[in-house]
């Protein structure tokens, strides 16, 4: 891949709250750029809020980056689960609502 892009790459990883995960993500990105795709990463079901954010970003950038125009696998979308934080907020709001 590096040859195809003339060795010019910028990698930006956001969300450095978990140093172990950031180091793993950085390592995986670099290995992918070098063409090493051997490591299998555990897959977790995505949160609904995460999938919504991914879809929003893909829709925003699919014109200039045509690779993002492909649909997300419906099986992945079907595995989405509610975000525990948003569920907690809904529960607290319901408990605090006047009766």
Coordinates of C-alpha atoms in Angstrom, one line a residue:
X1 CA 0.0 0.0 0.0
X2 CA 2.8 2.4 0.8
X3 CA 4.1 2.2 -2.8
X4 CA 0.7 3.0 -4.2
X5 CA 0.5 6.3 -2.1
X6 CA 4.1 7.3 -2.7
X7 CA 5.1 6.8 1.0
X8 CA 3.1 9.8 2.1
X9 CA 0.8 8.8 5.0
X10 CA -0.8 10.6 7.9
X11 CA -2.4 8.4 10.6
X12 CA -4.6 10.1 13.2
X13 CA -6.0 8.1 16.1
X14 CA -8.5 9.8 18.4
X15 CA -9.6 8.8 21.8
X16 CA -6.4 8.1 23.8
X17 CA -8.1 7.2 27.0
X18 CA -6.9 3.6 27.0
X19 CA -3.2 3.4 26.3
X20 CA -3.3 -0.4 25.7
X21 CA -5.9 0.0 23.0
X22 CA -4.3 3.0 21.4
X23 CA -1.0 1.2 21.1
X24 CA -2.7 -1.9 19.7
X25 CA -4.7 0.3 17.2
X26 CA -1.5 2.1 16.1
X27 CA 0.3 -1.2 15.7
X28 CA -2.5 -2.7 13.6
X29 CA -2.7 0.4 11.3
X30 CA 1.1 0.3 10.7
X31 CA 1.0 -3.5 10.0
X32 CA -1.9 -3.0 7.6
X33 CA 0.1 -0.3 5.7
X34 CA 3.0 -2.7 5.5
X35 CA 0.7 -5.4 4.1
X36 CA 0.6 -7.7 7.1
X37 CA -3.0 -8.8 7.5
X38 CA -2.3 -12.0 9.4
X39 CA -3.4 -11.0 12.9
X40 CA -7.0 -11.7 13.6
X41 CA -8.5 -9.1 16.0
X42 CA -11.3 -10.1 18.3
X43 CA -14.6 -8.7 17.0
X44 CA -17.1 -7.1 19.4
X45 CA -20.6 -6.1 18.5
X46 CA -20.7 -2.4 17.9
X47 CA -22.9 0.0 19.8
X48 CA -25.8 1.5 17.9
X49 CA -24.4 5.0 18.6
X50 CA -21.0 4.0 17.2
X51 CA -22.6 2.6 14.0
X52 CA -24.7 5.8 13.6
X53 CA -21.4 7.8 13.8
X54 CA -19.7 5.6 11.3
X55 CA -22.6 5.8 8.8
X56 CA -22.7 9.6 9.2
X57 CA -18.9 10.0 8.6
X58 CA -19.1 7.6 5.6
X59 CA -22.0 9.6 4.1
X60 CA -20.1 12.8 4.5
X61 CA -17.0 11.6 2.8
X62 CA -18.2 9.1 0.3
X63 CA -18.0 11.6 -2.6
X64 CA -14.3 12.4 -2.4
X65 CA -13.4 8.9 -1.1
X66 CA -15.4 6.6 -3.3
X67 CA -14.3 3.5 -1.3
X68 CA -16.7 4.7 1.5
X69 CA -19.7 4.5 -0.8
X70 CA -20.2 0.8 -0.4
X71 CA -22.9 -0.3 2.0
X72 CA -22.0 -1.6 5.4
X73 CA -22.6 -5.3 5.7
X74 CA -26.2 -5.7 7.0
X75 CA -25.0 -8.5 9.3
X76 CA -22.8 -6.1 11.1
X77 CA -25.5 -3.5 11.4
X78 CA -27.9 -6.2 12.8
X79 CA -25.4 -7.0 15.6
X80 CA -25.5 -3.5 17.0
X81 CA -26.4 -3.2 20.6
X82 CA -27.6 -0.3 22.7
X83 CA -24.9 2.0 24.1
X84 CA -25.0 1.4 27.9
X85 CA -24.3 5.1 28.6
X86 CA -27.3 6.2 26.5
X87 CA -29.5 3.6 28.1
X88 CA -28.4 4.9 31.6
X89 CA -29.3 8.4 30.5
X90 CA -32.7 7.3 29.4
X91 CA -33.3 5.5 32.6
X92 CA -32.3 8.4 34.8
X93 CA -34.4 10.8 32.7
X94 CA -37.4 8.5 33.2
X95 CA -36.8 8.3 36.9
X96 CA -36.4 12.1 37.3
X97 CA -39.4 13.0 35.1
X98 CA -42.3 14.5 37.0
X99 CA -45.3 12.2 37.4

